[in-house]
Structures are given as C-alpha cells and as structure tokens.
Amino acid sequence: MGSAADQTLLMPRVLAPADAVTERPGPCLPGWTAGVALLTAVLAAAWLLWRAALLPLPPLGGLLPDPPGDAARGSGLWSGLVLIGTVAALAGSGLVRGRPGSVWMLTRCGGYRGTVRRTGLLWISPLIRRRRMDVSLRHWRSRPIDAVDAHGTPVQVTVLLVWRIRETARAAFAVDDCTRLLREEVEAAVARAVSRRPADDFRGNAGTLRDCDRLGDDLGRLVSASMREVGVEVFSVTPVRLEYAPDVAAAMRRARIATLEARQRKAVLDDVLTAVADTLRGITERGLVELDDYERKSLVRDLTVALLATPEPAGRPH
C-alpha cells in the first residue's frame, strides 16, 4: 500500500465548482451554407478559367462572348484561383455530421468555445478544434465489489449502473476522467451503503441488504450527489448480485440453514402446543372427565409426545 499522498495523486482531480466552466452553445452553421459556398467557388473558378481561355466551352450559338484570352492571364488570375481554393477548402473541411446521442466539443488554444448539440449536416469552422463526445444513455456492470456489512461480515456486491453525461463542459474540464471517477464513486458508495445494514438477520426481522430496492435507492442517492458537480447524471444503481466473500460463505450458509431449521422446529412446536391446548379445552368444556393438576400435566405431556412423534403427511409444506 502506498502512502496517503501517493493515493491522493492517483485519484481523478475534480475542480472546484467555481472553477468549472458551464456548457454553452457552440458556433456552427447549417450544412447547406457550406454547400452554397462550394458551388459558388466552383462557378467562380470556372468563370476565371473561361476568361483566361483555359476552359474551352462548346459553342452556344453566340450566347456567350468570346473569352478575352491572354489578356486575362496574369497574376490576377492565379490570385483569384488561390482565394477561391482557400474558400472552398474552408467550406469543405468544416462540414461535419451531428448524430443523435453525441455532441461536438469545441476548443481553441485550450479554451472552451462551446458545445454543438444540433443534428444533421453542419458547418463548424476548421480553425476550431472539435471533438465528439458521447451523451447517450450508457450502462456499466461492475465487477464484484468487496465491502463489509454492519456486522463486520465481508460481502461482495455487483451493481448495474445507468448513466449519461448531462453537462459536457463540466464532464470534459472539471475532472481528468469522468468515467474513472464514476466507477470509483460507485465503489465508495457501495462501501458506505453496505456498512449500514447486515447482509442477513438470523435473529429478527430487521432491515437487511436483501432489500434490493432500498439498497439501490441508497446507492443512487450517494452516487448522484457525488457526480452532480462534474456534469454526470446517474439514473439508477441497481444491485444485481449480493453474496458473502468466499472465505466466510460456507460458514454463513451453515448459519442460515441452522436458522431455518430452528424456525421450522419452533413452528412445529407452536402447532403442537396449540393442538394440545384445544384438546384440553374441549375436554374441560364438555365435562368428559375431571382432571386434577397432576393428571392435566400428564395428559399434556403424553399428547405433546404423541403429536411430535406423529410423522407429517406427505406433501404438507414445511
């Protein structure tokens, strides 16, 4: 185990809420604007080449005048072509496609420029760095997480997490790795929630970790509260498996079986005592026989032994 300082350095760094940026719409244009710019650039280039007699056209019956020819060739022609090529390159390289479930994160020189959530064909300036970020609903099934219940018994819990990125700016800049932080927060929440109740209560009917709905609510509140500041929305944290650690699983299984057998014996004894009490009450109320204390005790003992020794009918539920 490393020192506390080393473990702190390994944890994902979360910025203070005051230092974290907030999401805002990024600059973009509809894709058709870039298409119009490309078409205009092509037509302008064709017109310049035609004026320089470098792009021969078929005769159109005198609709077009003759090109100027060599008079139009010169530095102006090549400057115009360079300018048109630059416009066409900017228009073409800025075309992107916005898909449902993902956004474009825009940055320039390390600074946040906005988030584009629009879908369809878009144009984003190629002078701005763009990065696609997944904001769709995601799920993650954890490995068995080691924890200790309220009685100090080691257990292993497997959870199913459903989440998504709600605010892209905080998720990208408020933490080094929001996915890694989310998984570590789930492990921390499991350790806290599991330690509040025992895994099983063999002596009473107190709340246990077998109540998956309650345990899931506790885990969801803990994880949501810790991930809200980094722009991650947690929908549910559902425990899908809860079992004892391998080193105590056999002993806890024996304890559970012993508890079930004790409860079954108690239930059988209660039924026998109820039957004996009903029998004595019926004899007394009908006046069939007068019994003193000694005879009553002897009759209770004999009836109890007889009923306990009677085998249960086949098919009777335990």
Short mmCIF file of N, CA and C in Angstrom, two decimals, residues 42-216:
data_model
loop_
_atom_site.label_atom_id
_atom_site.label_comp_id
_atom_site.label_asym_id
_atom_site.label_seq_id
_atom_site.Cartn_x
_atom_site.Cartn_y
_atom_site.Cartn_z
N VAL A 42 -16.83 26.88 -57.14
CA VAL A 42 -16.64 26.15 -58.40
C VAL A 42 -17.04 27.02 -59.59
N LEU A 43 -18.17 27.69 -59.51
CA LEU A 43 -18.61 28.54 -60.61
C LEU A 43 -17.65 29.71 -60.82
N ALA A 44 -17.15 30.31 -59.72
CA ALA A 44 -16.21 31.42 -59.86
C ALA A 44 -14.91 30.95 -60.49
N ALA A 45 -14.42 29.77 -60.09
CA ALA A 45 -13.19 29.24 -60.70
C ALA A 45 -13.40 28.95 -62.18
N ALA A 46 -14.56 28.39 -62.51
CA ALA A 46 -14.83 28.12 -63.93
C ALA A 46 -14.89 29.41 -64.73
N TRP A 47 -15.47 30.45 -64.14
CA TRP A 47 -15.56 31.73 -64.86
C TRP A 47 -14.19 32.34 -65.07
N LEU A 48 -13.31 32.27 -64.07
CA LEU A 48 -11.95 32.80 -64.23
C LEU A 48 -11.19 32.02 -65.29
N LEU A 49 -11.32 30.70 -65.27
CA LEU A 49 -10.61 29.91 -66.28
C LEU A 49 -11.16 30.17 -67.68
N TRP A 50 -12.47 30.41 -67.76
CA TRP A 50 -13.04 30.71 -69.09
C TRP A 50 -12.54 32.06 -69.59
N ARG A 51 -12.42 33.04 -68.70
CA ARG A 51 -11.92 34.34 -69.12
C ARG A 51 -10.47 34.26 -69.59
N ALA A 52 -9.73 33.33 -69.01
CA ALA A 52 -8.34 33.17 -69.42
C ALA A 52 -8.20 32.21 -70.59
N ALA A 53 -9.31 31.79 -71.16
CA ALA A 53 -9.30 30.84 -72.30
C ALA A 53 -8.63 29.53 -71.94
N LEU A 54 -8.67 29.18 -70.65
CA LEU A 54 -8.11 27.90 -70.21
C LEU A 54 -9.19 26.84 -70.03
N LEU A 55 -10.43 27.23 -70.18
CA LEU A 55 -11.54 26.30 -70.04
C LEU A 55 -12.44 26.46 -71.26
N PRO A 56 -12.16 25.72 -72.31
CA PRO A 56 -12.96 25.87 -73.53
C PRO A 56 -14.37 25.34 -73.31
N LEU A 57 -15.33 26.08 -73.83
CA LEU A 57 -16.73 25.69 -73.74
C LEU A 57 -17.27 25.42 -75.14
N PRO A 58 -18.24 24.53 -75.28
CA PRO A 58 -18.83 24.28 -76.60
C PRO A 58 -19.57 25.52 -77.08
N PRO A 59 -19.67 25.70 -78.37
CA PRO A 59 -20.39 26.87 -78.90
C PRO A 59 -21.85 26.84 -78.49
N LEU A 60 -22.31 27.95 -78.00
CA LEU A 60 -23.70 28.08 -77.54
C LEU A 60 -24.50 29.02 -78.43
N GLY A 61 -24.17 29.07 -79.68
CA GLY A 61 -24.96 29.87 -80.61
C GLY A 61 -24.84 31.35 -80.37
N GLY A 62 -23.67 31.80 -79.90
CA GLY A 62 -23.48 33.23 -79.70
C GLY A 62 -24.02 33.76 -78.40
N LEU A 63 -24.47 32.85 -77.50
CA LEU A 63 -24.98 33.32 -76.21
C LEU A 63 -23.87 33.89 -75.35
N LEU A 64 -22.67 33.34 -75.47
CA LEU A 64 -21.53 33.81 -74.69
C LEU A 64 -20.55 34.50 -75.61
N PRO A 65 -20.01 35.61 -75.15
CA PRO A 65 -19.00 36.27 -75.98
C PRO A 65 -17.70 35.48 -75.97
N ASP A 66 -16.84 35.82 -76.86
CA ASP A 66 -15.55 35.16 -76.88
C ASP A 66 -14.74 35.57 -75.66
N PRO A 67 -14.00 34.63 -75.07
CA PRO A 67 -13.19 34.96 -73.89
C PRO A 67 -12.10 35.94 -74.24
N PRO A 68 -11.68 36.75 -73.29
CA PRO A 68 -10.62 37.72 -73.57
C PRO A 68 -9.32 37.07 -73.98
N GLY A 69 -9.06 35.86 -73.51
CA GLY A 69 -7.85 35.17 -73.91
C GLY A 69 -6.67 35.55 -73.05
N ASP A 70 -5.55 35.84 -73.73
CA ASP A 70 -4.31 36.09 -73.00
C ASP A 70 -4.40 37.34 -72.13
N ALA A 71 -5.33 38.23 -72.43
CA ALA A 71 -5.41 39.47 -71.65
C ALA A 71 -5.81 39.19 -70.21
N ALA A 72 -6.54 38.10 -70.02
CA ALA A 72 -6.98 37.81 -68.66
C ALA A 72 -6.00 36.96 -67.89
N ARG A 73 -4.93 36.48 -68.57
CA ARG A 73 -3.94 35.66 -67.88
C ARG A 73 -2.93 36.57 -67.20
N GLY A 74 -2.63 36.25 -65.96
CA GLY A 74 -1.69 37.05 -65.20
C GLY A 74 -1.79 36.74 -63.73
N SER A 75 -1.20 37.62 -62.95
CA SER A 75 -1.19 37.40 -61.51
C SER A 75 -2.59 37.46 -60.93
N GLY A 76 -3.47 38.27 -61.55
CA GLY A 76 -4.83 38.37 -61.03
C GLY A 76 -5.57 37.05 -61.11
N LEU A 77 -5.33 36.30 -62.21
CA LEU A 77 -5.98 35.01 -62.36
C LEU A 77 -5.58 34.06 -61.24
N TRP A 78 -4.28 33.95 -61.03
CA TRP A 78 -3.80 32.98 -60.03
C TRP A 78 -4.15 33.44 -58.61
N SER A 79 -4.16 34.72 -58.37
CA SER A 79 -4.60 35.21 -57.05
C SER A 79 -6.07 34.87 -56.81
N GLY A 80 -6.88 35.04 -57.84
CA GLY A 80 -8.28 34.70 -57.70
C GLY A 80 -8.50 33.22 -57.47
N LEU A 81 -7.73 32.39 -58.20
CA LEU A 81 -7.86 30.94 -58.01
C LEU A 81 -7.41 30.52 -56.61
N VAL A 82 -6.33 31.13 -56.11
CA VAL A 82 -5.89 30.82 -54.74
C VAL A 82 -6.95 31.21 -53.72
N LEU A 83 -7.55 32.38 -53.91
CA LEU A 83 -8.59 32.82 -52.97
C LEU A 83 -9.80 31.90 -53.03
N ILE A 84 -10.19 31.53 -54.25
CA ILE A 84 -11.34 30.62 -54.39
C ILE A 84 -11.02 29.26 -53.79
N GLY A 85 -9.80 28.76 -54.00
CA GLY A 85 -9.41 27.47 -53.43
C GLY A 85 -9.41 27.50 -51.90
N THR A 86 -8.98 28.63 -51.34
CA THR A 86 -9.00 28.76 -49.88
C THR A 86 -10.41 28.72 -49.34
N VAL A 87 -11.31 29.45 -50.00
CA VAL A 87 -12.71 29.44 -49.56
C VAL A 87 -13.30 28.04 -49.68
N ALA A 88 -13.00 27.35 -50.79
CA ALA A 88 -13.53 26.00 -50.97
C ALA A 88 -12.97 25.04 -49.93
N ALA A 89 -11.67 25.18 -49.60
CA ALA A 89 -11.07 24.31 -48.58
C ALA A 89 -11.71 24.54 -47.21
N LEU A 90 -11.93 25.80 -46.86
CA LEU A 90 -12.57 26.10 -45.58
C LEU A 90 -14.00 25.57 -45.53
N ALA A 91 -14.72 25.73 -46.63
CA ALA A 91 -16.10 25.25 -46.66
C ALA A 91 -16.17 23.73 -46.59
N GLY A 92 -15.29 23.05 -47.31
CA GLY A 92 -15.33 21.59 -47.33
C GLY A 92 -14.81 20.95 -46.04
N SER A 93 -13.72 21.51 -45.48
CA SER A 93 -13.15 20.91 -44.27
C SER A 93 -13.99 21.17 -43.03
N GLY A 94 -14.91 22.13 -43.09
CA GLY A 94 -15.75 22.41 -41.94
C GLY A 94 -17.04 21.62 -41.91
N LEU A 95 -17.33 20.84 -42.94
CA LEU A 95 -18.55 20.05 -42.96
C LEU A 95 -18.44 18.86 -42.01
N VAL A 96 -19.38 18.72 -41.10
CA VAL A 96 -19.44 17.61 -40.16
C VAL A 96 -20.89 17.14 -40.07
N ARG A 97 -21.07 16.00 -39.46
CA ARG A 97 -22.41 15.45 -39.29
C ARG A 97 -22.71 15.31 -37.80
N GLY A 98 -23.80 15.91 -37.36
CA GLY A 98 -24.24 15.77 -35.99
C GLY A 98 -25.19 14.60 -35.85
N ARG A 99 -24.88 13.69 -34.93
CA ARG A 99 -25.68 12.48 -34.74
C ARG A 99 -26.43 12.54 -33.41
N PRO A 100 -27.61 11.96 -33.34
CA PRO A 100 -28.31 11.86 -32.05
C PRO A 100 -27.49 11.03 -31.07
N GLY A 101 -27.42 11.48 -29.83
CA GLY A 101 -26.65 10.77 -28.81
C GLY A 101 -25.21 11.20 -28.71
N SER A 102 -24.78 12.17 -29.51
CA SER A 102 -23.41 12.66 -29.44
C SER A 102 -23.41 14.16 -29.73
N VAL A 103 -22.38 14.83 -29.25
CA VAL A 103 -22.24 16.27 -29.45
C VAL A 103 -20.81 16.55 -29.90
N TRP A 104 -20.61 17.78 -30.35
CA TRP A 104 -19.27 18.25 -30.72
C TRP A 104 -18.78 19.23 -29.65
N MET A 105 -17.63 18.90 -29.06
CA MET A 105 -16.99 19.80 -28.10
C MET A 105 -15.99 20.67 -28.88
N LEU A 106 -16.09 21.99 -28.73
CA LEU A 106 -15.26 22.92 -29.48
C LEU A 106 -14.28 23.61 -28.54
N THR A 107 -13.01 23.61 -28.93
CA THR A 107 -11.97 24.29 -28.17
C THR A 107 -11.04 25.02 -29.13
N ARG A 108 -10.41 26.06 -28.63
CA ARG A 108 -9.42 26.79 -29.41
C ARG A 108 -8.30 27.23 -28.47
N CYS A 109 -7.10 26.77 -28.78
CA CYS A 109 -5.93 27.10 -27.96
C CYS A 109 -6.15 26.72 -26.50
N GLY A 110 -6.82 25.60 -26.27
CA GLY A 110 -7.06 25.13 -24.92
C GLY A 110 -8.27 25.73 -24.24
N GLY A 111 -8.91 26.72 -24.84
CA GLY A 111 -10.08 27.35 -24.25
C GLY A 111 -11.37 26.75 -24.76
N TYR A 112 -12.35 26.70 -23.92
CA TYR A 112 -13.66 26.13 -24.28
C TYR A 112 -14.43 27.13 -25.12
N ARG A 113 -14.92 26.69 -26.30
CA ARG A 113 -15.65 27.57 -27.21
C ARG A 113 -17.14 27.24 -27.29
N GLY A 114 -17.55 26.10 -26.78
CA GLY A 114 -18.97 25.77 -26.80
C GLY A 114 -19.21 24.31 -27.17
N THR A 115 -20.47 23.93 -27.12
CA THR A 115 -20.91 22.57 -27.43
C THR A 115 -22.01 22.64 -28.47
N VAL A 116 -21.89 21.85 -29.51
CA VAL A 116 -22.87 21.80 -30.60
C VAL A 116 -23.70 20.54 -30.42
N ARG A 117 -24.99 20.70 -30.11
CA ARG A 117 -25.88 19.57 -29.91
C ARG A 117 -26.83 19.36 -31.11
N ARG A 118 -26.70 20.16 -32.15
CA ARG A 118 -27.58 20.02 -33.31
C ARG A 118 -27.23 18.77 -34.09
N THR A 119 -28.20 18.23 -34.80
CA THR A 119 -28.01 17.03 -35.61
C THR A 119 -28.13 17.38 -37.09
N GLY A 120 -27.70 16.46 -37.93
CA GLY A 120 -27.73 16.69 -39.36
C GLY A 120 -26.41 17.23 -39.87
N LEU A 121 -26.42 17.72 -41.12
CA LEU A 121 -25.22 18.26 -41.74
C LEU A 121 -24.97 19.68 -41.23
N LEU A 122 -23.76 19.91 -40.68
CA LEU A 122 -23.41 21.18 -40.07
C LEU A 122 -22.09 21.67 -40.64
N TRP A 123 -21.84 22.94 -40.43
CA TRP A 123 -20.54 23.51 -40.75
C TRP A 123 -19.98 24.16 -39.50
N ILE A 124 -18.80 23.67 -39.11
CA ILE A 124 -18.08 24.21 -37.96
C ILE A 124 -16.72 24.66 -38.46
N SER A 125 -16.32 25.81 -38.05
CA SER A 125 -15.06 26.37 -38.53
C SER A 125 -13.91 25.40 -38.31
N PRO A 126 -13.13 25.10 -39.35
CA PRO A 126 -11.98 24.21 -39.17
C PRO A 126 -10.86 24.83 -38.34
N LEU A 127 -10.94 26.13 -38.07
CA LEU A 127 -9.95 26.78 -37.21
C LEU A 127 -10.19 26.48 -35.74
N ILE A 128 -11.33 25.86 -35.42
CA ILE A 128 -11.66 25.46 -34.05
C ILE A 128 -11.50 23.96 -33.95
N ARG A 129 -10.85 23.52 -32.89
CA ARG A 129 -10.68 22.08 -32.69
C ARG A 129 -11.99 21.49 -32.20
N ARG A 130 -12.43 20.43 -32.83
CA ARG A 130 -13.69 19.79 -32.46
C ARG A 130 -13.43 18.34 -32.06
N ARG A 131 -14.19 17.92 -31.05
CA ARG A 131 -14.06 16.55 -30.53
C ARG A 131 -15.45 16.03 -30.22
N ARG A 132 -15.72 14.82 -30.69
CA ARG A 132 -17.03 14.23 -30.48
C ARG A 132 -17.11 13.64 -29.06
N MET A 133 -18.24 13.84 -28.39
CA MET A 133 -18.46 13.32 -27.05
C MET A 133 -19.80 12.59 -27.02
N ASP A 134 -19.78 11.42 -26.41
CA ASP A 134 -20.98 10.58 -26.32
C ASP A 134 -21.83 11.05 -25.14
N VAL A 135 -23.10 11.43 -25.41
CA VAL A 135 -24.02 11.84 -24.36
C VAL A 135 -25.25 10.92 -24.31
N SER A 136 -25.17 9.77 -24.94
CA SER A 136 -26.29 8.83 -24.92
C SER A 136 -26.33 8.10 -23.58
N LEU A 137 -27.43 7.41 -23.34
CA LEU A 137 -27.61 6.66 -22.11
C LEU A 137 -26.70 5.44 -22.15
N ARG A 138 -25.89 5.28 -21.10
CA ARG A 138 -24.92 4.19 -21.04
C ARG A 138 -25.15 3.36 -19.78
N HIS A 139 -24.70 2.12 -19.82
CA HIS A 139 -24.79 1.25 -18.65
C HIS A 139 -23.45 0.56 -18.44
N TRP A 140 -23.21 0.21 -17.20
CA TRP A 140 -21.95 -0.44 -16.81
C TRP A 140 -22.23 -1.42 -15.69
N ARG A 141 -21.83 -2.66 -15.89
CA ARG A 141 -21.95 -3.70 -14.86
C ARG A 141 -20.60 -3.84 -14.19
N SER A 142 -20.59 -3.64 -12.90
CA SER A 142 -19.33 -3.65 -12.16
C SER A 142 -18.86 -5.08 -11.91
N ARG A 143 -17.63 -5.19 -11.57
CA ARG A 143 -17.10 -6.45 -11.06
C ARG A 143 -17.58 -6.61 -9.61
N PRO A 144 -17.44 -7.79 -9.00
CA PRO A 144 -17.80 -7.92 -7.58
C PRO A 144 -16.97 -6.97 -6.71
N ILE A 145 -17.67 -6.09 -5.99
CA ILE A 145 -17.02 -5.08 -5.16
C ILE A 145 -16.98 -5.59 -3.72
N ASP A 146 -15.81 -5.59 -3.13
CA ASP A 146 -15.66 -6.05 -1.75
C ASP A 146 -16.14 -4.96 -0.79
N ALA A 147 -16.92 -5.38 0.21
CA ALA A 147 -17.42 -4.47 1.24
C ALA A 147 -17.64 -5.25 2.52
N VAL A 148 -18.02 -4.54 3.58
CA VAL A 148 -18.27 -5.13 4.89
C VAL A 148 -19.62 -4.64 5.38
N ASP A 149 -20.49 -5.56 5.84
CA ASP A 149 -21.81 -5.15 6.29
C ASP A 149 -21.76 -4.62 7.72
N ALA A 150 -22.93 -4.33 8.30
CA ALA A 150 -22.99 -3.72 9.62
C ALA A 150 -22.45 -4.64 10.71
N HIS A 151 -22.43 -5.95 10.49
CA HIS A 151 -21.90 -6.90 11.48
C HIS A 151 -20.44 -7.22 11.24
N GLY A 152 -19.82 -6.55 10.29
CA GLY A 152 -18.42 -6.80 10.01
C GLY A 152 -18.17 -8.00 9.13
N THR A 153 -19.19 -8.52 8.47
CA THR A 153 -19.04 -9.69 7.63
C THR A 153 -18.68 -9.25 6.21
N PRO A 154 -17.60 -9.78 5.66
CA PRO A 154 -17.23 -9.39 4.29
C PRO A 154 -18.21 -9.94 3.26
N VAL A 155 -18.62 -9.07 2.34
CA VAL A 155 -19.55 -9.44 1.28
C VAL A 155 -19.01 -8.91 -0.04
N GLN A 156 -19.61 -9.39 -1.12
CA GLN A 156 -19.27 -8.93 -2.46
C GLN A 156 -20.56 -8.52 -3.17
N VAL A 157 -20.57 -7.31 -3.74
CA VAL A 157 -21.76 -6.74 -4.35
C VAL A 157 -21.44 -6.40 -5.81
N THR A 158 -22.31 -6.80 -6.71
CA THR A 158 -22.23 -6.45 -8.13
C THR A 158 -23.40 -5.55 -8.46
N VAL A 159 -23.14 -4.40 -9.09
CA VAL A 159 -24.18 -3.42 -9.37
C VAL A 159 -24.23 -3.13 -10.86
N LEU A 160 -25.40 -2.67 -11.31
CA LEU A 160 -25.61 -2.22 -12.68
C LEU A 160 -25.89 -0.73 -12.64
N LEU A 161 -25.04 0.03 -13.32
CA LEU A 161 -25.12 1.49 -13.30
C LEU A 161 -25.64 1.99 -14.65
N VAL A 162 -26.63 2.86 -14.62
CA VAL A 162 -27.19 3.51 -15.82
C VAL A 162 -26.95 5.01 -15.67
N TRP A 163 -26.24 5.60 -16.65
CA TRP A 163 -25.83 6.99 -16.51
C TRP A 163 -25.64 7.62 -17.89
N ARG A 164 -25.46 8.93 -17.89
CA ARG A 164 -25.12 9.65 -19.11
C ARG A 164 -24.46 10.98 -18.72
N ILE A 165 -23.78 11.58 -19.68
CA ILE A 165 -23.19 12.90 -19.48
C ILE A 165 -24.26 13.95 -19.73
N ARG A 166 -24.55 14.75 -18.72
CA ARG A 166 -25.60 15.76 -18.83
C ARG A 166 -25.03 17.11 -19.25
N GLU A 167 -23.91 17.53 -18.66
CA GLU A 167 -23.29 18.80 -18.99
C GLU A 167 -21.87 18.53 -19.48
N THR A 168 -21.67 18.73 -20.77
CA THR A 168 -20.42 18.30 -21.40
C THR A 168 -19.22 19.11 -20.93
N ALA A 169 -19.40 20.39 -20.68
CA ALA A 169 -18.26 21.22 -20.28
C ALA A 169 -17.68 20.76 -18.95
N ARG A 170 -18.54 20.49 -17.97
CA ARG A 170 -18.05 20.02 -16.68
C ARG A 170 -17.43 18.64 -16.79
N ALA A 171 -18.05 17.76 -17.58
CA ALA A 171 -17.52 16.41 -17.72
C ALA A 171 -16.15 16.41 -18.40
N ALA A 172 -15.90 17.38 -19.27
CA ALA A 172 -14.64 17.43 -20.00
C ALA A 172 -13.55 18.18 -19.25
N PHE A 173 -13.92 19.21 -18.50
CA PHE A 173 -12.91 20.08 -17.90
C PHE A 173 -12.89 20.06 -16.38
N ALA A 174 -13.97 19.63 -15.72
CA ALA A 174 -13.99 19.64 -14.26
C ALA A 174 -13.32 18.44 -13.65
N VAL A 175 -13.01 17.41 -14.44
CA VAL A 175 -12.38 16.21 -13.92
C VAL A 175 -11.49 15.64 -15.02
N ASP A 176 -10.41 14.98 -14.60
CA ASP A 176 -9.49 14.42 -15.58
C ASP A 176 -10.14 13.29 -16.38
N ASP A 177 -10.87 12.40 -15.72
CA ASP A 177 -11.50 11.26 -16.38
C ASP A 177 -12.81 10.98 -15.66
N CYS A 178 -13.94 11.42 -16.24
CA CYS A 178 -15.22 11.27 -15.55
C CYS A 178 -15.64 9.81 -15.45
N THR A 179 -15.27 8.97 -16.43
CA THR A 179 -15.63 7.55 -16.37
C THR A 179 -14.92 6.86 -15.23
N ARG A 180 -13.65 7.13 -15.09
CA ARG A 180 -12.89 6.53 -13.99
C ARG A 180 -13.40 7.03 -12.64
N LEU A 181 -13.70 8.31 -12.54
CA LEU A 181 -14.23 8.86 -11.30
C LEU A 181 -15.57 8.22 -10.96
N LEU A 182 -16.41 8.01 -11.96
CA LEU A 182 -17.72 7.42 -11.72
C LEU A 182 -17.59 6.01 -11.15
N ARG A 183 -16.70 5.23 -11.69
CA ARG A 183 -16.53 3.86 -11.19
C ARG A 183 -15.98 3.85 -9.77
N GLU A 184 -15.08 4.75 -9.46
CA GLU A 184 -14.55 4.80 -8.11
C GLU A 184 -15.59 5.32 -7.12
N GLU A 185 -16.44 6.23 -7.57
CA GLU A 185 -17.51 6.70 -6.70
C GLU A 185 -18.53 5.59 -6.43
N VAL A 186 -18.76 4.73 -7.40
CA VAL A 186 -19.66 3.59 -7.19
C VAL A 186 -19.09 2.67 -6.12
N GLU A 187 -17.79 2.38 -6.18
CA GLU A 187 -17.18 1.53 -5.16
C GLU A 187 -17.26 2.17 -3.78
N ALA A 188 -17.03 3.48 -3.72
CA ALA A 188 -17.13 4.17 -2.43
C ALA A 188 -18.56 4.15 -1.91
N ALA A 189 -19.54 4.34 -2.79
CA ALA A 189 -20.94 4.32 -2.36
C ALA A 189 -21.35 2.93 -1.88
N VAL A 190 -20.87 1.89 -2.54
CA VAL A 190 -21.18 0.53 -2.10
C VAL A 190 -20.62 0.29 -0.70
N ALA A 191 -19.40 0.73 -0.46
CA ALA A 191 -18.80 0.54 0.87
C ALA A 191 -19.61 1.26 1.94
N ARG A 192 -20.11 2.45 1.65
CA ARG A 192 -20.87 3.21 2.64
C ARG A 192 -22.26 2.63 2.85
N ALA A 193 -22.96 2.30 1.77
CA ALA A 193 -24.33 1.81 1.90
C ALA A 193 -24.39 0.42 2.52
N VAL A 194 -23.45 -0.44 2.17
CA VAL A 194 -23.47 -1.80 2.69
C VAL A 194 -23.17 -1.82 4.18
N SER A 195 -22.35 -0.90 4.66
CA SER A 195 -21.98 -0.89 6.08
C SER A 195 -23.10 -0.45 7.00
N ARG A 196 -24.24 -0.01 6.47
CA ARG A 196 -25.34 0.48 7.30
C ARG A 196 -26.26 -0.63 7.78
N ARG A 197 -26.32 -1.75 7.08
CA ARG A 197 -27.23 -2.84 7.44
C ARG A 197 -26.53 -4.17 7.28
N PRO A 198 -27.01 -5.18 8.01
CA PRO A 198 -26.41 -6.51 7.85
C PRO A 198 -26.89 -7.18 6.57
N ALA A 199 -26.09 -8.12 6.10
CA ALA A 199 -26.50 -8.86 4.92
C ALA A 199 -27.69 -9.76 5.23
N ASP A 200 -27.70 -10.39 6.41
CA ASP A 200 -28.81 -11.24 6.85
C ASP A 200 -29.01 -11.02 8.34
N ASP A 201 -30.26 -11.15 8.78
CA ASP A 201 -30.59 -11.04 10.20
C ASP A 201 -31.18 -12.38 10.63
N PHE A 202 -30.34 -13.22 11.26
CA PHE A 202 -30.78 -14.55 11.64
C PHE A 202 -31.61 -14.56 12.93
N ARG A 203 -31.66 -13.45 13.65
CA ARG A 203 -32.33 -13.43 14.95
C ARG A 203 -33.65 -12.65 14.95
N GLY A 204 -33.86 -11.80 13.96
CA GLY A 204 -35.08 -10.99 13.95
C GLY A 204 -35.51 -10.66 12.55
N ASN A 205 -36.30 -9.61 12.45
CA ASN A 205 -36.84 -9.18 11.16
C ASN A 205 -36.38 -7.77 10.81
N ALA A 206 -35.18 -7.40 11.24
CA ALA A 206 -34.66 -6.07 10.93
C ALA A 206 -34.34 -5.96 9.44
N GLY A 207 -34.19 -4.71 8.95
CA GLY A 207 -33.86 -4.50 7.54
C GLY A 207 -32.48 -5.03 7.21
N THR A 208 -32.38 -5.69 6.07
CA THR A 208 -31.11 -6.27 5.64
C THR A 208 -30.78 -5.79 4.23
N LEU A 209 -29.62 -6.19 3.77
CA LEU A 209 -29.20 -5.84 2.42
C LEU A 209 -29.94 -6.64 1.36
N ARG A 210 -30.76 -7.60 1.76
CA ARG A 210 -31.54 -8.36 0.79
C ARG A 210 -32.67 -7.52 0.19
N ASP A 211 -32.96 -6.38 0.81
CA ASP A 211 -33.95 -5.45 0.25
C ASP A 211 -33.26 -4.64 -0.86
N CYS A 212 -33.32 -5.16 -2.08
CA CYS A 212 -32.59 -4.56 -3.19
C CYS A 212 -33.09 -3.17 -3.54
N ASP A 213 -34.39 -2.94 -3.40
CA ASP A 213 -34.93 -1.62 -3.73
C ASP A 213 -34.36 -0.54 -2.80
N ARG A 214 -34.32 -0.84 -1.52
CA ARG A 214 -33.79 0.14 -0.57
C ARG A 214 -32.29 0.34 -0.77
N LEU A 215 -31.57 -0.76 -0.98
CA LEU A 215 -30.13 -0.63 -1.22
C LEU A 215 -29.86 0.13 -2.50
N GLY A 216 -30.65 -0.11 -3.55
CA GLY A 216 -30.47 0.62 -4.80
C GLY A 216 -30.76 2.10 -4.65
#
